PDB file of C-alpha atoms in Angstrom:
ATOM      1  CA  UNK A   1      70.145-117.799   0.285  1.00  0.00           C
ATOM      2  CA  UNK A   2      70.756-114.479   2.017  1.00  0.00           C
ATOM      3  CA  UNK A   3      72.104-111.504   0.006  1.00  0.00           C
ATOM      4  CA  UNK A   4      75.327-110.468   1.767  1.00  0.00           C
ATOM      5  CA  UNK A   5      76.366-107.868  -0.789  1.00  0.00           C
ATOM      6  CA  UNK A   6      75.490-104.973   1.555  1.00  0.00           C
ATOM      7  CA  UNK A   7      77.118-106.389   4.665  1.00  0.00           C
ATOM      8  CA  UNK A   8      79.972-104.259   6.019  1.00  0.00           C
ATOM      9  CA  UNK A   9      83.483-105.440   5.344  1.00  0.00           C
ATOM     10  CA  UNK A  10      85.718-106.041   8.389  1.00  0.00           C
ATOM     11  CA  UNK A  11      87.333-102.649   7.740  1.00  0.00           C
ATOM     12  CA  UNK A  12      83.893-100.937   7.726  1.00  0.00           C
ATOM     13  CA  UNK A  13      82.459-102.706  10.698  1.00  0.00           C
ATOM     14  CA  UNK A  14      82.475-100.646  13.907  1.00  0.00           C
ATOM     15  CA  UNK A  15      85.093-101.623  16.418  1.00  0.00           C
ATOM     16  CA  UNK A  16      83.678-103.484  19.410  1.00  0.00           C
ATOM     17  CA  UNK A  17      83.154-101.296  22.443  1.00  0.00           C
ATOM     18  CA  UNK A  18      85.888-101.697  25.044  1.00  0.00           C
ATOM     19  CA  UNK A  19      84.622-103.072  28.286  1.00  0.00           C
ATOM     20  CA  UNK A  20      85.471-100.819  31.162  1.00  0.00           C
ATOM     21  CA  UNK A  21      87.083-102.488  34.170  1.00  0.00           C
ATOM     22  CA  UNK A  22      85.147-102.570  37.402  1.00  0.00           C
ATOM     23  CA  UNK A  23      87.268 -99.867  39.002  1.00  0.00           C
ATOM     24  CA  UNK A  24      85.977 -97.125  36.736  1.00  0.00           C
ATOM     25  CA  UNK A  25      82.290 -97.950  36.594  1.00  0.00           C
ATOM     26  CA  UNK A  26      80.010 -95.383  38.138  1.00  0.00           C
ATOM     27  CA  UNK A  27      76.284 -95.254  38.853  1.00  0.00           C
ATOM     28  CA  UNK A  28      73.935 -93.228  36.651  1.00  0.00           C
ATOM     29  CA  UNK A  29      73.065 -89.849  38.203  1.00  0.00           C
ATOM     30  CA  UNK A  30      69.575 -89.995  39.669  1.00  0.00           C
ATOM     31  CA  UNK A  31      69.731 -88.041  43.009  1.00  0.00           C
ATOM     32  CA  UNK A  32      67.600 -85.046  43.948  1.00  0.00           C
ATOM     33  CA  UNK A  33      70.763 -82.946  44.311  1.00  0.00           C
ATOM     34  CA  UNK A  34      71.828 -83.832  40.790  1.00  0.00           C
ATOM     35  CA  UNK A  35      68.529 -82.700  39.289  1.00  0.00           C
ATOM     36  CA  UNK A  36      68.505 -79.491  41.330  1.00  0.00           C
ATOM     37  CA  UNK A  37      71.982 -78.601  40.112  1.00  0.00           C
ATOM     38  CA  UNK A  38      71.038 -79.378  36.503  1.00  0.00           C
ATOM     39  CA  UNK A  39      67.907 -77.181  36.740  1.00  0.00           C
ATOM     40  CA  UNK A  40      69.859 -74.258  38.227  1.00  0.00           C
ATOM     41  CA  UNK A  41      72.394 -74.421  35.340  1.00  0.00           C
ATOM     42  CA  UNK A  42      69.570 -74.466  32.773  1.00  0.00           C
ATOM     43  CA  UNK A  43      67.675 -71.604  34.462  1.00  0.00           C
ATOM     44  CA  UNK A  44      70.769 -69.398  34.386  1.00  0.00           C
ATOM     45  CA  UNK A  45      71.781 -70.410  30.886  1.00  0.00           C
ATOM     46  CA  UNK A  46      75.144 -71.757  32.026  1.00  0.00           C
ATOM     47  CA  UNK A  47      77.194 -74.538  30.461  1.00  0.00           C
ATOM     48  CA  UNK A  48      79.241 -77.055  32.462  1.00  0.00           C
ATOM     49  CA  UNK A  49      82.224 -79.115  31.475  1.00  0.00           C
ATOM     50  CA  UNK A  50      80.671 -81.858  33.619  1.00  0.00           C
ATOM     51  CA  UNK A  51      78.018 -82.339  30.890  1.00  0.00           C
ATOM     52  CA  UNK A  52      79.900 -81.271  27.794  1.00  0.00           C
ATOM     53  CA  UNK A  53      82.896 -83.539  28.465  1.00  0.00           C
ATOM     54  CA  UNK A  54      80.694 -86.418  29.749  1.00  0.00           C
ATOM     55  CA  UNK A  55      82.519 -86.572  33.109  1.00  0.00           C
ATOM     56  CA  UNK A  56      82.026 -89.869  34.912  1.00  0.00           C
ATOM     57  CA  UNK A  57      81.843 -88.107  38.277  1.00  0.00           C
ATOM     58  CA  UNK A  58      78.902 -85.888  37.418  1.00  0.00           C
ATOM     59  CA  UNK A  59      76.434 -87.809  39.582  1.00  0.00           C
ATOM     60  CA  UNK A  60      78.615 -87.590  42.726  1.00  0.00           C
ATOM     61  CA  UNK A  61      79.647 -83.961  42.197  1.00  0.00           C
ATOM     62  CA  UNK A  62      76.190 -82.571  41.312  1.00  0.00           C
ATOM     63  CA  UNK A  63      74.591 -84.347  44.224  1.00  0.00           C
ATOM     64  CA  UNK A  64      76.936 -82.364  46.444  1.00  0.00           C
ATOM     65  CA  UNK A  65      76.139 -79.135  44.484  1.00  0.00           C
ATOM     66  CA  UNK A  66      79.650 -79.030  42.929  1.00  0.00           C
ATOM     67  CA  UNK A  67      79.810 -78.064  39.280  1.00  0.00           C
ATOM     68  CA  UNK A  68      82.552 -76.829  36.951  1.00  0.00           C
ATOM     69  CA  UNK A  69      81.139 -73.926  34.948  1.00  0.00           C
ATOM     70  CA  UNK A  70      82.267 -73.658  31.346  1.00  0.00           C
ATOM     71  CA  UNK A  71      82.242 -70.034  30.143  1.00  0.00           C
ATOM     72  CA  UNK A  72      82.442 -68.497  26.637  1.00  0.00           C
ATOM     73  CA  UNK A  73      79.806 -70.805  25.230  1.00  0.00           C
ATOM     74  CA  UNK A  74      79.692 -74.514  24.406  1.00  0.00           C
ATOM     75  CA  UNK A  75      81.354 -74.514  21.033  1.00  0.00           C
ATOM     76  CA  UNK A  76      85.184 -74.843  20.783  1.00  0.00           C
ATOM     77  CA  UNK A  77      87.359 -73.513  17.943  1.00  0.00           C
ATOM     78  CA  UNK A  78      89.623 -76.568  18.154  1.00  0.00           C
ATOM     79  CA  UNK A  79      89.078 -80.302  17.701  1.00  0.00           C
ATOM     80  CA  UNK A  80      91.263 -82.235  20.101  1.00  0.00           C
ATOM     81  CA  UNK A  81      91.101 -86.036  19.675  1.00  0.00           C
ATOM     82  CA  UNK A  82      90.167 -86.655  23.328  1.00  0.00           C
ATOM     83  CA  UNK A  83      87.488 -83.980  23.920  1.00  0.00           C
ATOM     84  CA  UNK A  84      83.715 -84.326  23.576  1.00  0.00           C
ATOM     85  CA  UNK A  85      82.955 -80.561  23.411  1.00  0.00           C
ATOM     86  CA  UNK A  86      81.380 -79.407  20.154  1.00  0.00           C
ATOM     87  CA  UNK A  87      83.677 -77.885  17.514  1.00  0.00           C
ATOM     88  CA  UNK A  88      82.763 -75.062  15.139  1.00  0.00           C
ATOM     89  CA  UNK A  89      82.126 -71.317  14.990  1.00  0.00           C
ATOM     90  CA  UNK A  90      81.090 -70.138  18.497  1.00  0.00           C
ATOM     91  CA  UNK A  91      78.331 -67.679  19.247  1.00  0.00           C
ATOM     92  CA  UNK A  92      78.817 -64.160  20.635  1.00  0.00           C
ATOM     93  CA  UNK A  93      80.028 -63.935  24.189  1.00  0.00           C
ATOM     94  CA  UNK A  94      77.148 -63.626  26.694  1.00  0.00           C
ATOM     95  CA  UNK A  95      77.601 -60.320  28.585  1.00  0.00           C
ATOM     96  CA  UNK A  96      75.426 -61.661  31.455  1.00  0.00           C
ATOM     97  CA  UNK A  97      77.537 -64.751  31.961  1.00  0.00           C
ATOM     98  CA  UNK A  98      79.801 -63.369  34.726  1.00  0.00           C
ATOM     99  CA  UNK A  99      76.802 -62.301  36.825  1.00  0.00           C
ATOM    100  CA  UNK A 100      74.993 -65.599  36.228  1.00  0.00           C
ATOM    101  CA  UNK A 101      78.073 -67.536  37.384  1.00  0.00           C
ATOM    102  CA  UNK A 102      78.171 -65.473  40.581  1.00  0.00           C
ATOM    103  CA  UNK A 103      74.421 -66.054  41.134  1.00  0.00           C
ATOM    104  CA  UNK A 104      74.888 -69.793  40.711  1.00  0.00           C
ATOM    105  CA  UNK A 105      77.808 -69.808  43.140  1.00  0.00           C
ATOM    106  CA  UNK A 106      75.696 -67.968  45.724  1.00  0.00           C
ATOM    107  CA  UNK A 107      72.639 -70.203  45.314  1.00  0.00           C
ATOM    108  CA  UNK A 108      74.748 -73.349  45.544  1.00  0.00           C
ATOM    109  CA  UNK A 109      76.625 -72.005  48.564  1.00  0.00           C
ATOM    110  CA  UNK A 110      80.002 -72.809  47.007  1.00  0.00           C
ATOM    111  CA  UNK A 111      83.099 -72.503  49.148  1.00  0.00           C
ATOM    112  CA  UNK A 112      85.225 -73.265  46.066  1.00  0.00           C
ATOM    113  CA  UNK A 113      84.311 -72.877  42.394  1.00  0.00           C
ATOM    114  CA  UNK A 114      86.064 -74.058  39.216  1.00  0.00           C
ATOM    115  CA  UNK A 115      85.715 -72.013  36.051  1.00  0.00           C
ATOM    116  CA  UNK A 116      86.847 -73.358  32.700  1.00  0.00           C
ATOM    117  CA  UNK A 117      86.135 -72.520  29.050  1.00  0.00           C
ATOM    118  CA  UNK A 118      86.202 -73.657  25.508  1.00  0.00           C
ATOM    119  CA  UNK A 119      89.029 -72.467  23.302  1.00  0.00           C
ATOM    120  CA  UNK A 120      88.137 -69.186  21.664  1.00  0.00           C
ATOM    121  CA  UNK A 121      90.809 -68.574  19.058  1.00  0.00           C
ATOM    122  CA  UNK A 122      88.315 -66.243  17.282  1.00  0.00           C
ATOM    123  CA  UNK A 123      88.480 -63.618  20.066  1.00  0.00           C
ATOM    124  CA  UNK A 124      91.238 -60.995  20.094  1.00  0.00           C
ATOM    125  CA  UNK A 125      92.186 -61.902  23.696  1.00  0.00           C
ATOM    126  CA  UNK A 126      91.318 -65.576  23.499  1.00  0.00           C
ATOM    127  CA  UNK A 127      88.562 -64.975  26.067  1.00  0.00           C
ATOM    128  CA  UNK A 128      90.840 -63.743  28.867  1.00  0.00           C
ATOM    129  CA  UNK A 129      88.669 -60.706  29.626  1.00  0.00           C
ATOM    130  CA  UNK A 130      85.659 -62.965  30.299  1.00  0.00           C
ATOM    131  CA  UNK A 131      87.679 -64.910  32.870  1.00  0.00           C
ATOM    132  CA  UNK A 132      88.555 -61.538  34.491  1.00  0.00           C
ATOM    133  CA  UNK A 133      84.896 -60.491  34.572  1.00  0.00           C
ATOM    134  CA  UNK A 134      83.799 -63.777  36.102  1.00  0.00           C
ATOM    135  CA  UNK A 135      86.465 -63.576  38.815  1.00  0.00           C
ATOM    136  CA  UNK A 136      85.457 -59.947  39.554  1.00  0.00           C
ATOM    137  CA  UNK A 137      81.787 -60.889  39.739  1.00  0.00           C
ATOM    138  CA  UNK A 138      82.493 -63.738  42.135  1.00  0.00           C
ATOM    139  CA  UNK A 139      84.709 -61.583  44.372  1.00  0.00           C
ATOM    140  CA  UNK A 140      81.891 -59.013  44.522  1.00  0.00           C
ATOM    141  CA  UNK A 141      78.948 -61.345  45.052  1.00  0.00           C
ATOM    142  CA  UNK A 142      80.442 -64.314  46.932  1.00  0.00           C
ATOM    143  CA  UNK A 143      83.651 -62.961  48.530  1.00  0.00           C
ATOM    144  CA  UNK A 144      84.136 -66.088  50.654  1.00  0.00           C
ATOM    145  CA  UNK A 145      84.337 -68.403  47.639  1.00  0.00           C
ATOM    146  CA  UNK A 146      87.818 -69.424  46.546  1.00  0.00           C
ATOM    147  CA  UNK A 147      88.244 -69.417  42.777  1.00  0.00           C
ATOM    148  CA  UNK A 148      90.017 -71.926  40.564  1.00  0.00           C
ATOM    149  CA  UNK A 149      90.312 -71.355  36.812  1.00  0.00           C
ATOM    150  CA  UNK A 150      91.121 -73.931  34.189  1.00  0.00           C
ATOM    151  CA  UNK A 151      92.154 -72.049  31.068  1.00  0.00           C
ATOM    152  CA  UNK A 152      93.042 -72.766  27.446  1.00  0.00           C
ATOM    153  CA  UNK A 153      96.549 -71.892  26.197  1.00  0.00           C
ATOM    154  CA  UNK A 154      95.564 -68.504  24.734  1.00  0.00           C
ATOM    155  CA  UNK A 155      97.566 -69.340  21.605  1.00  0.00           C
ATOM    156  CA  UNK A 156      99.345 -66.217  20.245  1.00  0.00           C
ATOM    157  CA  UNK A 157      97.893 -64.061  23.077  1.00  0.00           C
ATOM    158  CA  UNK A 158      99.390 -65.782  26.110  1.00  0.00           C
ATOM    159  CA  UNK A 159     101.340 -63.083  27.871  1.00  0.00           C
ATOM    160  CA  UNK A 160      98.683 -60.309  27.964  1.00  0.00           C
ATOM    161  CA  UNK A 161      96.042 -62.897  28.811  1.00  0.00           C
ATOM    162  CA  UNK A 162      98.070 -64.202  31.813  1.00  0.00           C
ATOM    163  CA  UNK A 163      98.827 -60.646  32.999  1.00  0.00           C
ATOM    164  CA  UNK A 164      95.162 -59.671  32.892  1.00  0.00           C
ATOM    165  CA  UNK A 165      93.950 -62.822  34.626  1.00  0.00           C
ATOM    166  CA  UNK A 166      96.667 -62.805  37.314  1.00  0.00           C
ATOM    167  CA  UNK A 167      95.797 -59.179  38.133  1.00  0.00           C
ATOM    168  CA  UNK A 168      92.265 -60.439  38.949  1.00  0.00           C
ATOM    169  CA  UNK A 169      93.872 -62.875  41.453  1.00  0.00           C
ATOM    170  CA  UNK A 170      92.302 -66.295  41.112  1.00  0.00           C
ATOM    171  CA  UNK A 171      93.335 -68.655  43.947  1.00  0.00           C
ATOM    172  CA  UNK A 172      94.333 -71.465  41.614  1.00  0.00           C
ATOM    173  CA  UNK A 173      95.450 -71.166  37.927  1.00  0.00           C
ATOM    174  CA  UNK A 174      95.086 -74.534  36.137  1.00  0.00           C
ATOM    175  CA  UNK A 175      96.157 -75.399  32.626  1.00  0.00           C
ATOM    176  CA  UNK A 176      96.400 -79.058  31.673  1.00  0.00           C
ATOM    177  CA  UNK A 177      99.318 -80.443  29.667  1.00  0.00           C
ATOM    178  CA  UNK A 178      96.970 -83.410  29.005  1.00  0.00           C
ATOM    179  CA  UNK A 179      99.550 -85.880  27.630  1.00  0.00           C
ATOM    180  CA  UNK A 180     103.251 -86.459  26.832  1.00  0.00           C
ATOM    181  CA  UNK A 181     104.963 -84.386  24.106  1.00  0.00           C
ATOM    182  CA  UNK A 182     105.251 -87.360  21.672  1.00  0.00           C
ATOM    183  CA  UNK A 183     101.444 -87.686  21.488  1.00  0.00           C
ATOM    184  CA  UNK A 184     100.605 -84.009  20.916  1.00  0.00           C
ATOM    185  CA  UNK A 185     100.384 -84.232  17.109  1.00  0.00           C
ATOM    186  CA  UNK A 186      97.599 -86.806  17.323  1.00  0.00           C
ATOM    187  CA  UNK A 187      95.912 -86.044  20.647  1.00  0.00           C
ATOM    188  CA  UNK A 188      96.240 -82.270  20.941  1.00  0.00           C
ATOM    189  CA  UNK A 189      97.138 -81.068  17.395  1.00  0.00           C
ATOM    190  CA  UNK A 190      96.054 -77.459  17.891  1.00  0.00           C
ATOM    191  CA  UNK A 191      98.408 -76.973  20.875  1.00  0.00           C
ATOM    192  CA  UNK A 192     102.124 -77.114  21.592  1.00  0.00           C
ATOM    193  CA  UNK A 193     103.503 -78.836  24.664  1.00  0.00           C
ATOM    194  CA  UNK A 194     106.217 -76.333  25.476  1.00  0.00           C
ATOM    195  CA  UNK A 195     103.841 -73.390  24.919  1.00  0.00           C
ATOM    196  CA  UNK A 196     101.509 -74.890  27.588  1.00  0.00           C
ATOM    197  CA  UNK A 197     104.471 -75.462  29.891  1.00  0.00           C
ATOM    198  CA  UNK A 198     105.604 -71.850  29.368  1.00  0.00           C
ATOM    199  CA  UNK A 199     102.109 -70.594  30.278  1.00  0.00           C
ATOM    200  CA  UNK A 200     102.400 -72.306  33.693  1.00  0.00           C
ATOM    201  CA  UNK A 201     105.901 -70.771  34.127  1.00  0.00           C
ATOM    202  CA  UNK A 202     104.563 -67.293  33.222  1.00  0.00           C
ATOM    203  CA  UNK A 203     101.813 -67.500  35.827  1.00  0.00           C
ATOM    204  CA  UNK A 204     104.355 -68.184  38.590  1.00  0.00           C
ATOM    205  CA  UNK A 205     106.682 -65.547  37.287  1.00  0.00           C
ATOM    206  CA  UNK A 206     103.894 -62.969  37.289  1.00  0.00           C
ATOM    207  CA  UNK A 207     102.533 -63.888  40.734  1.00  0.00           C
ATOM    208  CA  UNK A 208     104.262 -66.616  42.783  1.00  0.00           C
ATOM    209  CA  UNK A 209     101.468 -66.594  45.352  1.00  0.00           C
ATOM    210  CA  UNK A 210      98.895 -68.043  42.914  1.00  0.00           C
ATOM    211  CA  UNK A 211      98.739 -71.835  43.123  1.00  0.00           C
ATOM    212  CA  UNK A 212      99.324 -73.520  39.766  1.00  0.00           C
ATOM    213  CA  UNK A 213      97.925 -76.860  38.705  1.00  0.00           C
ATOM    214  CA  UNK A 214      98.154 -79.153  35.700  1.00  0.00           C
ATOM    215  CA  UNK A 215      96.985 -82.605  34.747  1.00  0.00           C
ATOM    216  CA  UNK A 216      97.462 -85.581  32.467  1.00  0.00           C
ATOM    217  CA  UNK A 217      95.210 -88.238  30.980  1.00  0.00           C
ATOM    218  CA  UNK A 218      96.548 -91.762  31.222  1.00  0.00           C
ATOM    219  CA  UNK A 219      95.928 -94.630  28.850  1.00  0.00           C
ATOM    220  CA  UNK A 220      96.609 -92.927  25.527  1.00  0.00           C
ATOM    221  CA  UNK A 221      99.795 -94.852  24.802  1.00  0.00           C
ATOM    222  CA  UNK A 222     102.235 -92.900  26.976  1.00  0.00           C
ATOM    223  CA  UNK A 223     105.246 -94.665  28.451  1.00  0.00           C
ATOM    224  CA  UNK A 224     106.133 -94.624  32.152  1.00  0.00           C
ATOM    225  CA  UNK A 225     109.387 -92.715  31.752  1.00  0.00           C
ATOM    226  CA  UNK A 226     107.591 -90.148  29.572  1.00  0.00           C
ATOM    227  CA  UNK A 227     105.153 -89.504  32.403  1.00  0.00           C
ATOM    228  CA  UNK A 228     108.063 -89.081  34.793  1.00  0.00           C
ATOM    229  CA  UNK A 229     109.593 -86.522  32.426  1.00  0.00           C
ATOM    230  CA  UNK A 230     106.298 -84.547  32.296  1.00  0.00           C
ATOM    231  CA  UNK A 231     106.341 -84.485  36.084  1.00  0.00           C
ATOM    232  CA  UNK A 232     109.891 -83.112  36.031  1.00  0.00           C
ATOM    233  CA  UNK A 233     108.892 -80.478  33.435  1.00  0.00           C
ATOM    234  CA  UNK A 234     105.956 -79.416  35.640  1.00  0.00           C
ATOM    235  CA  UNK A 235     108.187 -79.133  38.660  1.00  0.00           C
ATOM    236  CA  UNK A 236     110.726 -77.078  36.699  1.00  0.00           C
ATOM    237  CA  UNK A 237     107.819 -74.715  36.014  1.00  0.00           C
ATOM    238  CA  UNK A 238     107.046 -74.733  39.780  1.00  0.00           C
ATOM    239  CA  UNK A 239     103.617 -76.329  39.344  1.00  0.00           C
ATOM    240  CA  UNK A 240     102.077 -76.995  42.790  1.00  0.00           C
ATOM    241  CA  UNK A 241      99.410 -79.576  42.003  1.00  0.00           C
ATOM    242  CA  UNK A 242      99.307 -82.493  39.535  1.00  0.00           C
ATOM    243  CA  UNK A 243      96.233 -84.552  38.643  1.00  0.00           C
ATOM    244  CA  UNK A 244      96.480 -87.915  36.889  1.00  0.00           C
ATOM    245  CA  UNK A 245      93.351 -89.694  35.626  1.00  0.00           C
ATOM    246  CA  UNK A 246      92.213 -92.387  33.235  1.00  0.00           C
ATOM    247  CA  UNK A 247      91.291 -91.243  29.699  1.00  0.00           C
ATOM    248  CA  UNK A 248      87.862 -92.534  28.596  1.00  0.00           C
ATOM    249  CA  UNK A 249      86.859 -92.487  24.945  1.00  0.00           C
ATOM    250  CA  UNK A 250      83.764 -90.293  24.602  1.00  0.00           C
ATOM    251  CA  UNK A 251      82.645 -91.666  21.212  1.00  0.00           C
ATOM    252  CA  UNK A 252      84.039 -94.070  18.599  1.00  0.00           C
ATOM    253  CA  UNK A 253      85.253 -91.045  16.652  1.00  0.00           C
ATOM    254  CA  UNK A 254      87.643 -90.014  19.426  1.00  0.00           C
ATOM    255  CA  UNK A 255      91.135 -91.352  20.228  1.00  0.00           C
ATOM    256  CA  UNK A 256      90.820 -94.914  21.500  1.00  0.00           C
ATOM    257  CA  UNK A 257      91.865 -96.091  24.950  1.00  0.00           C
ATOM    258  CA  UNK A 258      95.212 -97.875  24.586  1.00  0.00           C
ATOM    259  CA  UNK A 259      95.276 -99.047  28.191  1.00  0.00           C
ATOM    260  CA  UNK A 260      93.135 -99.059  31.309  1.00  0.00           C
ATOM    261  CA  UNK A 261      95.720 -98.099  33.903  1.00  0.00           C
ATOM    262  CA  UNK A 262      95.226-100.023  37.179  1.00  0.00           C
ATOM    263  CA  UNK A 263      94.602 -98.312  40.558  1.00  0.00           C
ATOM    264  CA  UNK A 264      97.934 -99.773  41.720  1.00  0.00           C
ATOM    265  CA  UNK A 265      99.780 -98.078  38.857  1.00  0.00           C
ATOM    266  CA  UNK A 266      98.042 -94.819  39.650  1.00  0.00           C
ATOM    267  CA  UNK A 267      99.127 -95.138  43.255  1.00  0.00           C
ATOM    268  CA  UNK A 268     102.710 -95.651  42.106  1.00  0.00           C
ATOM    269  CA  UNK A 269     102.581 -92.584  39.837  1.00  0.00           C
ATOM    270  CA  UNK A 270     101.157 -90.638  42.759  1.00  0.00           C
ATOM    271  CA  UNK A 271     103.969 -91.686  45.051  1.00  0.00           C
ATOM    272  CA  UNK A 272     106.538 -90.621  42.475  1.00  0.00           C
ATOM    273  CA  UNK A 273     104.830 -87.234  42.033  1.00  0.00           C
ATOM    274  CA  UNK A 274     104.886 -86.593  45.791  1.00  0.00           C
ATOM    275  CA  UNK A 275     108.562 -87.530  45.892  1.00  0.00           C
ATOM    276  CA  UNK A 276     109.226 -84.962  43.170  1.00  0.00           C
ATOM    277  CA  UNK A 277     107.904 -82.200  45.425  1.00  0.00           C
ATOM    278  CA  UNK A 278     104.358 -81.357  44.340  1.00  0.00           C
ATOM    279  CA  UNK A 279     102.366 -79.771  47.146  1.00  0.00           C
ATOM    280  CA  UNK A 280      99.271 -81.758  46.144  1.00  0.00           C
ATOM    281  CA  UNK A 281      98.788 -84.883  44.100  1.00  0.00           C
ATOM    282  CA  UNK A 282      95.557 -86.558  42.871  1.00  0.00           C
ATOM    283  CA  UNK A 283      96.142 -89.833  41.069  1.00  0.00           C
ATOM    284  CA  UNK A 284      93.398 -92.408  40.467  1.00  0.00           C
ATOM    285  CA  UNK A 285      91.345 -93.739  37.563  1.00  0.00           C
ATOM    286  CA  UNK A 286      88.450 -91.327  38.199  1.00  0.00           C
ATOM    287  CA  UNK A 287      90.552 -88.259  38.987  1.00  0.00           C
ATOM    288  CA  UNK A 288      89.590 -85.253  36.880  1.00  0.00           C
ATOM    289  CA  UNK A 289      90.838 -81.659  37.016  1.00  0.00           C
ATOM    290  CA  UNK A 290      88.054 -80.373  39.225  1.00  0.00           C
ATOM    291  CA  UNK A 291      87.126 -83.603  41.083  1.00  0.00           C
ATOM    292  CA  UNK A 292      87.199 -82.848  44.855  1.00  0.00           C
ATOM    293  CA  UNK A 293      88.852 -79.473  43.896  1.00  0.00           C
ATOM    294  CA  UNK A 294      87.712 -77.716  47.094  1.00  0.00           C
ATOM    295  CA  UNK A 295      89.128 -80.321  49.481  1.00  0.00           C
ATOM    296  CA  UNK A 296      92.307 -80.503  47.436  1.00  0.00           C
ATOM    297  CA  UNK A 297      92.739 -76.753  47.561  1.00  0.00           C
ATOM    298  CA  UNK A 298      92.464 -76.724  51.353  1.00  0.00           C
ATOM    299  CA  UNK A 299      95.056 -79.484  51.618  1.00  0.00           C
ATOM    300  CA  UNK A 300      97.374 -77.723  49.163  1.00  0.00           C
ATOM    301  CA  UNK A 301      97.095 -74.415  51.061  1.00  0.00           C
ATOM    302  CA  UNK A 302      97.935 -76.209  54.345  1.00  0.00           C
ATOM    303  CA  UNK A 303     100.898 -77.978  52.680  1.00  0.00           C
ATOM    304  CA  UNK A 304     102.321 -74.674  51.451  1.00  0.00           C
ATOM    305  CA  UNK A 305     101.974 -73.123  54.929  1.00  0.00           C
ATOM    306  CA  UNK A 306     103.737 -76.158  56.474  1.00  0.00           C
ATOM    307  CA  UNK A 307     106.535 -75.981  53.900  1.00  0.00           C
ATOM    308  CA  UNK A 308     107.052 -72.245  54.472  1.00  0.00           C
ATOM    309  CA  UNK A 309     107.137 -72.802  58.259  1.00  0.00           C
ATOM    310  CA  UNK A 310     109.841 -75.507  57.782  1.00  0.00           C
ATOM    311  CA  UNK A 311     111.919 -73.211  55.534  1.00  0.00           C
ATOM    312  CA  UNK A 312     111.602 -70.361  58.034  1.00  0.00           C
ATOM    313  CA  UNK A 313     112.706 -72.644  60.897  1.00  0.00           C
ATOM    314  CA  UNK A 314     115.743 -73.862  58.875  1.00  0.00           C
ATOM    315  CA  UNK A 315     116.683 -70.242  58.099  1.00  0.00           C
ATOM    316  CA  UNK A 316     116.371 -69.370  61.795  1.00  0.00           C
ATOM    317  CA  UNK A 317     118.687 -72.191  62.772  1.00  0.00           C
ATOM    318  CA  UNK A 318     121.286 -71.381  60.110  1.00  0.00           C
TER     319      UNK A 318
END
């Protein structure tokens, strides 16, 4: 007779892994371009959100020499329920990081680069000065590269952080709302929905010519009308670009996937977002903040120019 005394109870047993639907399965990264990008990041001592957040698009993007650089180290001072980045006490800021980012951009021949960071609540400015230094290094070393930043909320230091970064003139300022307000206490407990919304408003107030961008993860238990309300809130803050993508659980310790949203539903959300007036919309299961960012930026820039031309024509006919 087997001894079952040490067998896990149903409560202790690990939950069965959710089977991903066919529409979000991707191939493992094996290409030559992928390995060249990985080697360059290691040689320059740079971190990427592609790796740290276990992005499903890493194989496709790195094969094309596209990478989202994560500055200010690889340890975050917060512990969001959706994020796979390490949490703890970060190391000192690397003074060579801005130059190394610019070197990487030059070697990869980037026309568009995305710079993000961990949260650094331990720093007096939340890390804003490092964003400024990176932008300045890129402008100096690769002046033809357009720059997109994806920032934290700079909790308690928002206004001076935004002023400093906007003065450095990134082309796109991205800050993700991530989810609907109702889910913030469990999904994004270290942040506040309306503080993040206010950050996006402040960027436009400080410099209306900078494109603003924000995104949401779908499948965390949000309701359709709640998503529509977030879209309205973004438009009230004059956000230009919205991204909508499927949340994927990084490990069993993270928030579970409540729903795998279908491609048809993503298409419907995308149509609604376009009707609400966003200049650019990316809505699909595999959409991520920096996925196809360069192409999207070119389309968004063209859409703004077309809108301004229409407004000028209407004014001339008035």
